Amino acid sequence: MSGGMPYGLQAMLKEGHQHMSGMEEAVFRNIEACKQLSTITKTSMGPNGMNKMVINHLEKLFVTSDAATIVRELEIQHPAARLIVLAAQAQEQEIGDATNFVLAFAGELLSNAESLLRDGLHTSEVADGYSKAAAKALQVLETLIIKDSDKLDIRDKQAVAQRIRGAVSSKQYGFEDLLCPLIARACIDVCPKNPNNFNVDNVRVIKITGSGAYNSSVVKGIVIKRDTEGTVKSVSDAKVAVFAQGVDTSSTETKGTVLIKNAEELQSYSQGEEDRMEQVIKGIADSGAKVVVAGSAYGEMAMHFIEKYGMMALRLPSKFDMRRFCRATGATALVKLAAPQPDELGFAKSLALEEIGGTNVVVLQQDASQGQVSTVVLRASTDNTLDDLERAVDDGVNAYKALCKDARMLPAGGAPEIELCQQLQMFGRKETGLDQYAIAKFAESLEVVPRIIAENSGLNATDAVSSLHAAHANGQQTAGLNIETGQPKDLAEDGILDLYSAKWWALKLATDAVVTVLRVDQIIMAKQAGGPKPRQGAGDDED
């Protein structure tokens, strides 16, 4: 009888669970998964980073070098690698840039931790050493801030464009001179009196295929990628009525039967419906509204009366577009089809149909006094190019948001990493415990940034890193890697700088994630819910 009964963990958990423990099964497996993840993304780091072609579960194709997009669309399952992905996503939400640094640095830290663990150090000693090194690194990082970089007029277009060059050029190298002034103008147009309250959602991007990137422009207001519903194509200084639902006759929820005895009753029945509709549209027109915006379709009868009263009809099926339109015009979206009150109406300085590259768009333009929304109209030949340009613009807008809160800058091109590496190595030599080995490995891991930038640019990584070390040893604290020549150079001369806040958060989040992964010694996974999985490979052939 005793042979059939499970014991230990098997008796405690449901059948189908997985349990991994110990150094080989749990710790080294976790490290290996995180290393694989950073191997995927690190070739996309820097201005010459390679693109990845990712096809997600909905079979949508992404061609991008943006690490945040890559890890989001890969849908990573491994629990330890998910921790690193969560750290990268936190960086994306906090700053919007340096996500690839988080992934690459975390992978390098874990790779170096593996050699320490195989040499006999305990995971807690490595984790404590890393935590100590990170705290010291954040202290040293503050001493590397470029002097007077905190003095920035957040409304000076030229100064802002110069500051966001680093963030944009790492995504679209060669387009930074074109995109930075556009992003700066779009952000400054919607920057509130208190810059700390800047909202990235107020800068929209609209992508229109055709022409080239040099035809991109900025519109103060909103560009809607649709035609108007009626014949009125442009209005100016108009009041706007917004309805969250469609503008149509309402039908009853329950079925009803109408008994009609003669032709007069039939005529008066349909006439009553017409009169009711005209009454509603006339009420909207009498309120002073020249523009009607609806969340869904317009009925034919409603359209007839809107035309009769000379109003413009616009349809916005996207609730996000509807919210932005309300924010730009100051209107309130009504849920009941009735004449709006004066305080529920919005105002549009100019609302007109224009044609951009064969695409009809409605452009809402506002005065500086109202409508805190601006739009970057991007042009390019293919959808994938547009998507990648949009990611570069998003990075630039996020960099502006970070500048509003903290304008301090660091030298770029791996300069802060090499300086931190040298100072942490000196700090590690003064430590007496086993922590010193982990601190030395932490310092060594920081070399990953200039090394990857050099490799991705086709340079000899060993020569590039050693020449940077030599320059920093000679006191050139701001020397970064010039990807054109492979020689050390202060990239601030070319106007390329890194955000202090981005680097600070990236170091902190990467180290926290790595320490969390190292402190895991067992993985216990319950049986997954749901029925049997579909067979792999069946029907996958594409002829």
Coordinates of C-alpha atoms in Angstrom, one line a residue:
M1 CA 0.0 0.0 0.0
S2 CA 2.9 2.4 0.8
G3 CA 4.1 2.4 -2.8
G4 CA 1.3 4.5 -4.3
M5 CA 1.3 7.5 -1.9
P6 CA 3.6 10.5 -2.7
Y7 CA 5.5 12.2 0.1
G8 CA 7.2 15.5 0.8
L9 CA 6.5 18.4 -1.7
Q10 CA 4.7 16.0 -4.1
A11 CA 2.1 15.2 -1.4
M12 CA 1.6 18.9 -0.7
L13 CA 1.1 20.4 -4.2
K14 CA -1.2 19.5 -7.0
E15 CA -0.1 17.1 -9.6
G16 CA 1.6 18.8 -12.5
H17 CA 3.6 21.4 -10.5
Q18 CA 7.3 22.1 -11.1
H19 CA 9.9 22.6 -8.4
M20 CA 13.5 23.7 -8.8
S21 CA 15.9 24.3 -6.0
G22 CA 19.6 24.7 -5.3
M23 CA 22.4 26.5 -7.1
E24 CA 22.4 24.5 -10.4
E25 CA 18.6 24.2 -10.8
A26 CA 17.4 27.6 -9.6
V27 CA 20.1 30.2 -9.3
F28 CA 22.2 29.4 -12.4
R29 CA 19.1 28.7 -14.5
N30 CA 17.7 32.1 -13.5
I31 CA 21.0 33.8 -14.4
E32 CA 21.1 32.0 -17.8
A33 CA 17.6 33.1 -18.7
C34 CA 18.4 36.8 -17.8
K35 CA 21.7 36.6 -19.8
Q36 CA 19.8 35.3 -22.8
L37 CA 17.3 38.2 -22.6
S38 CA 20.1 40.8 -22.4
T39 CA 21.9 39.1 -25.3
I40 CA 18.8 39.7 -27.5
T41 CA 18.5 43.4 -26.7
K42 CA 22.0 44.6 -26.2
T43 CA 22.9 44.5 -30.0
S44 CA 20.2 47.2 -30.3
M45 CA 22.0 49.7 -28.0
G46 CA 23.4 52.9 -29.2
P47 CA 23.1 55.0 -32.3
N48 CA 24.2 52.1 -34.6
G49 CA 22.1 49.5 -32.7
M50 CA 20.7 46.7 -34.9
N51 CA 17.0 46.4 -35.6
K52 CA 15.0 43.4 -34.4
M53 CA 12.2 41.8 -36.4
V54 CA 9.6 40.7 -33.8
I55 CA 6.3 39.1 -34.8
N56 CA 3.9 39.1 -31.8
H57 CA 1.1 36.7 -30.9
L58 CA -1.3 38.7 -33.1
E59 CA 1.1 38.2 -36.0
K60 CA 1.9 41.9 -36.1
L61 CA 5.4 42.7 -37.4
F62 CA 7.7 45.1 -35.5
V63 CA 11.0 46.2 -37.0
T64 CA 12.6 48.2 -34.2
S65 CA 15.7 48.8 -32.0
D66 CA 13.6 50.1 -29.1
A67 CA 14.3 47.7 -26.2
A68 CA 11.0 48.6 -24.4
T69 CA 9.0 47.5 -27.5
I70 CA 11.0 44.4 -28.1
V71 CA 10.6 43.0 -24.5
R72 CA 6.9 44.0 -24.4
E73 CA 6.1 42.2 -27.6
L74 CA 8.2 39.1 -26.8
E75 CA 5.9 38.1 -23.9
I76 CA 8.6 36.6 -21.8
Q77 CA 7.4 33.7 -19.6
H78 CA 10.5 32.8 -17.5
P79 CA 9.8 34.2 -14.0
A80 CA 13.4 35.5 -13.4
A81 CA 13.7 37.1 -16.8
R82 CA 10.3 38.7 -16.1
L83 CA 11.8 40.5 -13.1
I84 CA 14.4 42.1 -15.4
V85 CA 11.6 43.0 -17.9
L86 CA 9.6 44.6 -15.1
A87 CA 12.6 46.7 -14.1
A88 CA 13.0 47.8 -17.8
Q89 CA 9.3 48.7 -17.9
A90 CA 9.6 50.7 -14.7
Q91 CA 12.4 52.6 -16.4
E92 CA 10.2 53.2 -19.5
Q93 CA 7.4 54.6 -17.3
E94 CA 9.6 56.7 -15.1
I95 CA 11.9 58.2 -17.7
G96 CA 11.0 56.7 -21.1
D97 CA 14.7 56.2 -22.1
A98 CA 17.7 54.0 -21.1
T99 CA 15.6 50.7 -21.0
N100 CA 18.3 48.9 -23.0
F101 CA 20.9 50.0 -20.4
V102 CA 18.8 48.4 -17.7
L103 CA 18.6 45.1 -19.6
A104 CA 22.3 45.0 -20.7
F105 CA 23.7 46.1 -17.3
A106 CA 21.5 43.6 -15.4
G107 CA 22.6 40.8 -17.8
E108 CA 26.2 41.7 -17.3
L109 CA 25.9 41.9 -13.5
L110 CA 24.3 38.4 -13.4
S111 CA 26.9 37.0 -15.8
N112 CA 29.7 38.3 -13.5
A113 CA 27.8 37.1 -10.4
E114 CA 27.8 33.6 -11.9
S115 CA 31.6 33.4 -12.0
L116 CA 31.8 34.6 -8.3
L117 CA 29.2 31.9 -7.3
R118 CA 31.2 29.2 -9.1
D119 CA 34.3 30.4 -7.2
G120 CA 32.5 29.7 -3.9
L121 CA 31.0 33.0 -2.8
H122 CA 27.5 32.9 -1.3
T123 CA 24.6 34.6 -3.1
S124 CA 24.0 36.9 -0.1
E125 CA 27.7 38.1 -0.2
V126 CA 27.4 38.9 -3.9
A127 CA 24.0 40.6 -3.4
D128 CA 25.3 42.7 -0.5
G129 CA 28.4 43.7 -2.5
Y130 CA 26.3 44.7 -5.4
S131 CA 23.9 46.8 -3.2
K132 CA 27.0 48.5 -1.6
A133 CA 28.5 49.2 -5.0
A134 CA 25.2 50.6 -6.4
A135 CA 24.9 53.0 -3.4
K136 CA 28.5 54.2 -3.9
A137 CA 27.9 54.5 -7.7
L138 CA 24.9 56.8 -7.2
Q139 CA 27.0 59.0 -4.9
V140 CA 29.8 59.2 -7.5
L141 CA 27.3 59.8 -10.3
E142 CA 26.3 63.1 -8.7
T143 CA 29.9 64.3 -8.9
L144 CA 30.0 63.7 -12.7
I145 CA 27.1 66.1 -13.5
I146 CA 28.1 68.7 -16.1
K147 CA 28.6 72.1 -14.4
D148 CA 25.6 74.6 -14.8
S149 CA 23.6 71.9 -16.7
D150 CA 20.7 72.4 -14.2
K151 CA 20.2 76.0 -15.5
L152 CA 17.9 75.4 -18.5
D153 CA 15.1 77.6 -19.8
I154 CA 12.5 74.9 -20.5
R155 CA 10.8 77.2 -23.0
D156 CA 13.9 77.9 -25.1
K157 CA 13.4 75.7 -28.3
Q158 CA 17.0 75.7 -29.3
A159 CA 18.3 74.8 -25.8
V160 CA 15.7 72.0 -25.4
A161 CA 16.4 70.6 -28.9
Q162 CA 20.1 70.4 -27.9
R163 CA 19.4 68.6 -24.6
I164 CA 17.2 65.9 -26.2
R165 CA 19.6 65.1 -29.0
G166 CA 21.1 62.2 -27.1
A167 CA 17.8 60.4 -26.5
V168 CA 16.6 60.9 -30.1
S169 CA 19.9 60.0 -31.8
S170 CA 20.1 56.7 -30.0
K171 CA 16.8 55.7 -31.7
Q172 CA 17.1 57.4 -35.1
Y173 CA 20.8 58.2 -35.8
G174 CA 21.0 60.9 -38.5
F175 CA 17.5 62.2 -38.0
E176 CA 18.1 64.1 -34.7
D177 CA 18.7 67.4 -36.5
L178 CA 15.2 67.1 -38.1
L179 CA 13.3 65.6 -35.1
C180 CA 14.7 67.5 -32.1
P181 CA 13.4 71.0 -33.2
L182 CA 9.9 69.4 -34.0
I183 CA 9.7 67.7 -30.6
A184 CA 11.0 70.8 -28.7
R185 CA 8.4 73.0 -30.5
A186 CA 5.5 70.5 -29.8
C187 CA 6.4 70.1 -26.1
I188 CA 7.0 73.9 -25.5
D189 CA 3.6 74.6 -27.1
V190 CA 1.8 72.6 -24.5
C191 CA 4.1 73.1 -21.5
P192 CA 1.9 74.5 -18.6
K193 CA 3.0 77.4 -16.3
N194 CA 4.4 74.9 -13.8
P195 CA 6.7 72.7 -16.0
N196 CA 6.5 69.9 -13.4
N197 CA 2.9 69.3 -14.5
F198 CA 3.9 68.6 -18.1
N199 CA 1.8 65.7 -19.5
V200 CA 3.3 63.6 -22.3
D201 CA -0.2 62.7 -23.5
N202 CA -0.7 66.3 -24.7
V203 CA 1.8 65.7 -27.5
R204 CA 0.2 63.5 -30.1
V205 CA 1.9 61.8 -33.1
I206 CA 0.0 61.2 -36.3
K207 CA 1.6 59.0 -39.0
I208 CA 0.8 59.6 -42.7
T209 CA 2.5 57.5 -45.3
G210 CA 4.1 59.2 -48.3
S211 CA 6.7 61.8 -48.9
G212 CA 9.8 61.8 -46.6
A213 CA 10.7 62.4 -43.0
Y214 CA 11.8 65.9 -43.9
N215 CA 8.2 66.9 -44.7
S216 CA 7.2 66.3 -41.1
S217 CA 5.7 69.2 -39.2
V218 CA 4.0 70.3 -35.9
V219 CA 0.4 71.5 -35.6
K220 CA -0.7 73.5 -32.5
G221 CA -3.9 71.5 -31.9
I222 CA -5.1 68.1 -33.1
V223 CA -4.9 66.4 -36.5
I224 CA -7.7 63.8 -36.9
K225 CA -7.1 61.2 -39.7
R226 CA -10.7 61.2 -41.0
D227 CA -12.9 63.1 -43.4
T228 CA -15.9 65.2 -42.2
E229 CA -19.3 63.5 -42.5
G230 CA -21.2 66.3 -44.3
T231 CA -20.5 69.0 -46.9
V232 CA -19.3 71.6 -44.5
K233 CA -15.5 71.3 -44.6
S234 CA -14.2 74.2 -42.6
V235 CA -15.3 76.6 -39.8
S236 CA -13.6 79.2 -37.8
D237 CA -14.3 80.7 -34.3
A238 CA -16.9 78.0 -33.8
K239 CA -18.6 76.6 -30.8
V240 CA -18.4 72.8 -30.6
A241 CA -21.0 70.3 -29.2
V242 CA -19.6 66.8 -28.4
F243 CA -21.7 63.7 -28.0
A244 CA -20.2 60.5 -26.7
Q245 CA -22.7 58.3 -28.6
G246 CA -24.1 58.5 -32.2
V247 CA -26.4 61.2 -33.4
D248 CA -29.5 59.2 -34.5
T249 CA -33.1 58.5 -33.6
S250 CA -33.3 56.5 -30.5
S251 CA -35.1 53.1 -30.6
T252 CA -36.9 51.6 -27.6
E253 CA -35.2 48.7 -25.8
T254 CA -38.5 46.7 -25.8
K255 CA -40.4 45.6 -28.9
G256 CA -43.5 47.6 -29.5
T257 CA -46.4 47.3 -31.9
V258 CA -48.0 50.3 -33.6
L259 CA -51.4 49.8 -35.2
I260 CA -51.9 52.2 -38.1
K261 CA -55.4 52.3 -39.6
N262 CA -55.0 54.7 -42.6
A263 CA -52.6 56.6 -44.7
E264 CA -52.8 59.8 -42.7
E265 CA -51.7 58.0 -39.5
L266 CA -48.8 56.5 -41.3
Q267 CA -47.7 59.9 -42.6
S268 CA -48.1 61.6 -39.2
Y269 CA -46.2 58.7 -37.5
S270 CA -43.1 59.3 -39.7
Q271 CA -43.6 63.0 -39.6
G272 CA -43.5 63.0 -35.8
E273 CA -40.1 61.2 -35.9
E274 CA -38.8 63.8 -38.3
D275 CA -40.1 66.7 -36.2
R276 CA -38.5 65.2 -33.0
M277 CA -35.1 64.9 -34.8
E278 CA -35.4 68.4 -36.2
Q279 CA -36.2 69.8 -32.8
V280 CA -33.1 68.2 -31.3
I281 CA -30.8 69.4 -34.1
K282 CA -32.4 72.9 -34.1
G283 CA -31.8 73.0 -30.3
I284 CA -28.1 72.3 -30.9
A285 CA -27.9 74.9 -33.7
D286 CA -29.7 77.5 -31.5
S287 CA -27.2 76.9 -28.7
G288 CA -24.6 78.5 -31.0
A289 CA -22.8 75.3 -32.0
K290 CA -21.4 75.2 -35.5
V291 CA -19.7 71.8 -35.1
V292 CA -21.2 68.5 -34.0
V293 CA -18.8 65.7 -32.9
A294 CA -20.2 62.2 -32.3
G295 CA -18.6 59.0 -30.9
S296 CA -20.4 56.7 -33.4
A297 CA -22.5 56.9 -36.6
Y298 CA -24.8 59.7 -37.7
G299 CA -28.3 58.7 -38.9
E300 CA -29.4 59.8 -42.3
M301 CA -32.2 61.9 -40.9
A302 CA -29.9 63.6 -38.4
M303 CA -27.4 64.3 -41.2
H304 CA -30.1 65.9 -43.3
F305 CA -31.0 68.4 -40.5
I306 CA -27.3 69.0 -39.6
E307 CA -26.8 70.0 -43.3
K308 CA -30.0 72.1 -43.3
Y309 CA -28.7 74.2 -40.3
G310 CA -25.2 74.5 -41.9
M311 CA -23.2 72.7 -39.2
M312 CA -20.0 70.6 -39.6
A313 CA -20.3 66.9 -38.6
L314 CA -17.3 65.0 -37.3
R315 CA -17.1 61.4 -36.2
L316 CA -14.5 60.3 -33.6
P317 CA -14.8 56.5 -32.9
S318 CA -11.7 56.4 -30.6
K319 CA -12.5 57.4 -27.0
F320 CA -8.9 58.5 -26.6
D321 CA -9.2 60.9 -29.5
M322 CA -12.5 62.1 -28.1
R323 CA -10.9 62.8 -24.7
R324 CA -8.0 64.8 -26.4
F325 CA -10.5 66.7 -28.6
C326 CA -12.5 67.7 -25.5
R327 CA -9.3 68.7 -23.7
A328 CA -8.2 70.8 -26.7
T329 CA -11.6 72.5 -27.2
G330 CA -12.8 72.7 -23.5
A331 CA -16.0 70.8 -24.4
T332 CA -17.9 68.3 -22.3
A333 CA -18.8 65.0 -23.9
L334 CA -22.6 64.6 -23.4
V335 CA -24.2 61.2 -23.1
K336 CA -27.8 62.4 -23.9
L337 CA -28.8 63.7 -27.4
A338 CA -30.1 67.1 -26.4
A339 CA -29.3 70.8 -26.8
P340 CA -26.1 71.4 -24.8
Q341 CA -25.8 74.1 -22.0
P342 CA -23.5 77.0 -22.7
D343 CA -20.8 75.7 -20.3
E344 CA -20.8 72.3 -22.0
L345 CA -19.9 73.8 -25.4
G346 CA -16.2 73.9 -26.5
F347 CA -14.5 76.4 -28.8
A348 CA -12.4 75.9 -31.9
K349 CA -10.4 78.7 -33.4
S350 CA -10.2 76.9 -36.7
L351 CA -11.4 73.4 -37.8
A352 CA -10.7 72.6 -41.5
L353 CA -10.3 69.6 -43.8
E354 CA -6.9 69.4 -45.4
E355 CA -5.2 66.9 -47.6
I356 CA -1.7 65.6 -46.6
G357 CA -0.1 63.2 -49.1
G358 CA -3.5 62.0 -50.5
T359 CA -4.9 61.5 -47.0
N360 CA -7.8 63.6 -45.8
V361 CA -7.3 65.0 -42.3
V362 CA -9.3 67.4 -40.1
V363 CA -7.0 69.9 -38.5
L364 CA -8.1 71.7 -35.3
Q365 CA -5.9 74.7 -34.6
Q366 CA -6.2 76.8 -31.4
D367 CA -4.8 80.0 -29.9
A368 CA -2.0 79.8 -27.4
S369 CA -4.6 80.7 -24.7
Q370 CA -6.5 77.4 -25.0
G371 CA -6.2 73.8 -26.2
Q372 CA -3.1 72.4 -24.5
V373 CA -2.6 69.7 -27.2
S374 CA -0.1 69.7 -30.1
T375 CA 0.5 67.1 -32.8
V376 CA 3.6 66.0 -34.6
V377 CA 2.7 65.0 -38.2
L378 CA 5.2 62.4 -39.3
R379 CA 5.8 61.5 -43.0
A380 CA 7.7 58.5 -44.3
S381 CA 7.5 56.0 -47.1
T382 CA 6.6 52.9 -45.1
D383 CA 4.6 52.0 -42.0
N384 CA 7.6 50.4 -40.2
T385 CA 9.7 53.6 -40.7
L386 CA 6.8 55.7 -39.3
D387 CA 6.5 53.4 -36.3
D388 CA 10.2 53.7 -35.5
L389 CA 10.1 57.5 -36.0
E390 CA 7.2 57.6 -33.6
R391 CA 9.2 55.7 -31.0
A392 CA 12.0 58.3 -31.4
V393 CA 9.5 61.1 -30.9
D394 CA 8.1 59.4 -27.8
D395 CA 11.6 59.1 -26.4
G396 CA 12.2 62.8 -27.1
V397 CA 8.9 63.8 -25.4
N398 CA 9.7 61.7 -22.4
A399 CA 13.2 63.3 -22.2
Y400 CA 11.5 66.7 -22.2
K401 CA 9.3 65.6 -19.3
A402 CA 12.4 64.4 -17.4
L403 CA 14.1 67.8 -18.1
C404 CA 11.1 69.6 -16.7
K405 CA 11.7 67.9 -13.4
D406 CA 15.5 67.6 -13.4
A407 CA 17.6 69.3 -16.1
R408 CA 21.0 68.0 -14.9
M409 CA 23.0 66.2 -17.6
L410 CA 25.9 63.8 -17.8
P411 CA 28.6 63.3 -20.4
A412 CA 27.5 60.7 -23.0
G413 CA 29.1 57.8 -24.9
G414 CA 30.0 55.7 -21.9
A415 CA 32.0 58.4 -20.1
P416 CA 30.1 58.2 -16.8
E417 CA 30.3 54.3 -16.9
I418 CA 34.1 54.3 -17.3
E419 CA 34.6 56.9 -14.6
L420 CA 32.3 55.0 -12.2
C421 CA 34.2 51.8 -13.1
Q422 CA 37.5 53.3 -12.1
Q423 CA 36.2 54.9 -8.9
L424 CA 34.4 51.8 -7.8
Q425 CA 37.5 49.7 -8.4
M426 CA 39.4 52.0 -6.0
F427 CA 36.5 51.8 -3.5
G428 CA 36.5 47.9 -3.7
R429 CA 40.3 47.7 -3.0
K430 CA 39.7 49.5 0.3
E431 CA 37.0 47.0 1.4
T432 CA 38.2 44.1 3.6
G433 CA 35.3 41.6 3.4
L434 CA 34.3 39.3 0.6
D435 CA 32.1 42.1 -0.7
Q436 CA 35.2 43.5 -2.4
Y437 CA 35.0 40.8 -5.1
A438 CA 31.4 41.7 -5.9
I439 CA 32.2 45.4 -5.9
A440 CA 35.0 44.8 -8.4
K441 CA 32.7 42.7 -10.6
F442 CA 30.0 45.5 -10.4
A443 CA 32.7 48.0 -11.6
E444 CA 33.7 45.6 -14.4
S445 CA 30.0 45.3 -15.5
L446 CA 29.8 49.0 -16.2
E447 CA 32.2 48.6 -19.1
V448 CA 29.4 46.9 -20.9
V449 CA 28.0 50.2 -22.3
P450 CA 31.1 51.5 -24.2
R451 CA 31.9 47.9 -25.2
I452 CA 28.4 47.3 -26.8
I453 CA 28.4 50.8 -28.4
A454 CA 31.8 50.0 -30.0
E455 CA 30.8 46.5 -31.1
N456 CA 27.5 47.8 -32.7
S457 CA 29.5 50.5 -34.5
G458 CA 31.9 48.0 -36.0
L459 CA 34.9 49.1 -33.9
N460 CA 37.3 47.0 -31.9
A461 CA 35.7 46.9 -28.5
T462 CA 38.9 46.0 -26.5
D463 CA 40.8 48.9 -28.0
A464 CA 37.9 51.3 -27.5
V465 CA 37.4 50.5 -23.8
S466 CA 41.2 50.5 -23.1
S467 CA 41.6 54.0 -24.8
L468 CA 38.6 55.3 -22.7
H469 CA 40.3 53.9 -19.5
A470 CA 43.5 55.6 -20.5
A471 CA 41.8 59.0 -21.2
H472 CA 40.0 58.8 -17.8
A473 CA 43.2 57.9 -16.0
N474 CA 44.7 61.1 -17.4
G475 CA 41.9 63.1 -15.9
Q476 CA 39.5 63.5 -18.9
Q477 CA 36.4 62.7 -16.9
T478 CA 34.0 63.6 -19.7
A479 CA 35.7 61.5 -22.4
G480 CA 33.1 59.3 -24.2
L481 CA 33.4 57.0 -27.2
N482 CA 33.3 58.8 -30.6
I483 CA 31.6 56.2 -32.8
E484 CA 32.9 57.8 -36.0
T485 CA 36.6 57.5 -35.1
G486 CA 36.6 55.0 -32.2
Q487 CA 38.7 57.6 -30.2
P488 CA 37.8 59.2 -26.8
K489 CA 36.1 62.6 -27.1
D490 CA 34.0 64.9 -25.0
L491 CA 30.7 64.4 -26.9
A492 CA 29.2 67.5 -25.2
E493 CA 31.1 69.5 -27.9
D494 CA 28.7 67.8 -30.4
G495 CA 25.7 68.6 -28.2
I496 CA 25.2 64.9 -27.2
L497 CA 24.4 64.5 -23.5
D498 CA 22.7 61.9 -21.2
L499 CA 20.0 62.7 -18.7
Y500 CA 21.3 62.4 -15.1
S501 CA 17.8 61.2 -13.9
A502 CA 17.7 58.4 -16.6
K503 CA 21.1 57.0 -15.6
W504 CA 20.3 57.3 -11.9
W505 CA 17.1 55.3 -12.2
A506 CA 18.6 52.8 -14.6
L507 CA 21.5 52.0 -12.2
K508 CA 19.1 51.7 -9.3
L509 CA 16.4 49.6 -11.1
A510 CA 18.9 47.2 -12.7
T511 CA 20.8 46.6 -9.4
D512 CA 17.5 46.0 -7.5
A513 CA 16.3 43.5 -10.1
V514 CA 19.6 41.6 -10.1
V515 CA 19.7 41.5 -6.2
T516 CA 16.2 40.1 -6.3
V517 CA 17.1 37.4 -8.8
L518 CA 20.2 36.4 -6.8
R519 CA 18.3 36.0 -3.6
V520 CA 15.9 33.4 -5.2
D521 CA 17.0 29.8 -4.3
Q522 CA 13.8 27.9 -5.2
I523 CA 11.2 28.2 -8.0
I524 CA 7.9 26.5 -7.3
M525 CA 5.4 26.7 -10.2
A526 CA 1.8 25.4 -9.7
K527 CA 0.1 23.5 -12.6
Q528 CA -1.1 26.0 -15.1
A529 CA -4.9 26.5 -15.3
G530 CA -6.9 25.7 -18.4
G531 CA -7.3 22.7 -20.7
P532 CA -4.7 20.9 -22.7
K533 CA -2.4 23.1 -24.8
P534 CA -2.8 23.0 -28.6
R535 CA -0.2 20.8 -30.4
Q536 CA 2.9 22.7 -31.4
G537 CA 3.7 22.9 -35.1
A538 CA 0.3 21.7 -36.4
G539 CA -0.8 23.8 -39.3
D540 CA 2.1 26.2 -39.1
D541 CA 3.3 25.8 -42.7
E542 CA 3.1 28.9 -44.8
D543 CA 3.3 28.1 -48.5

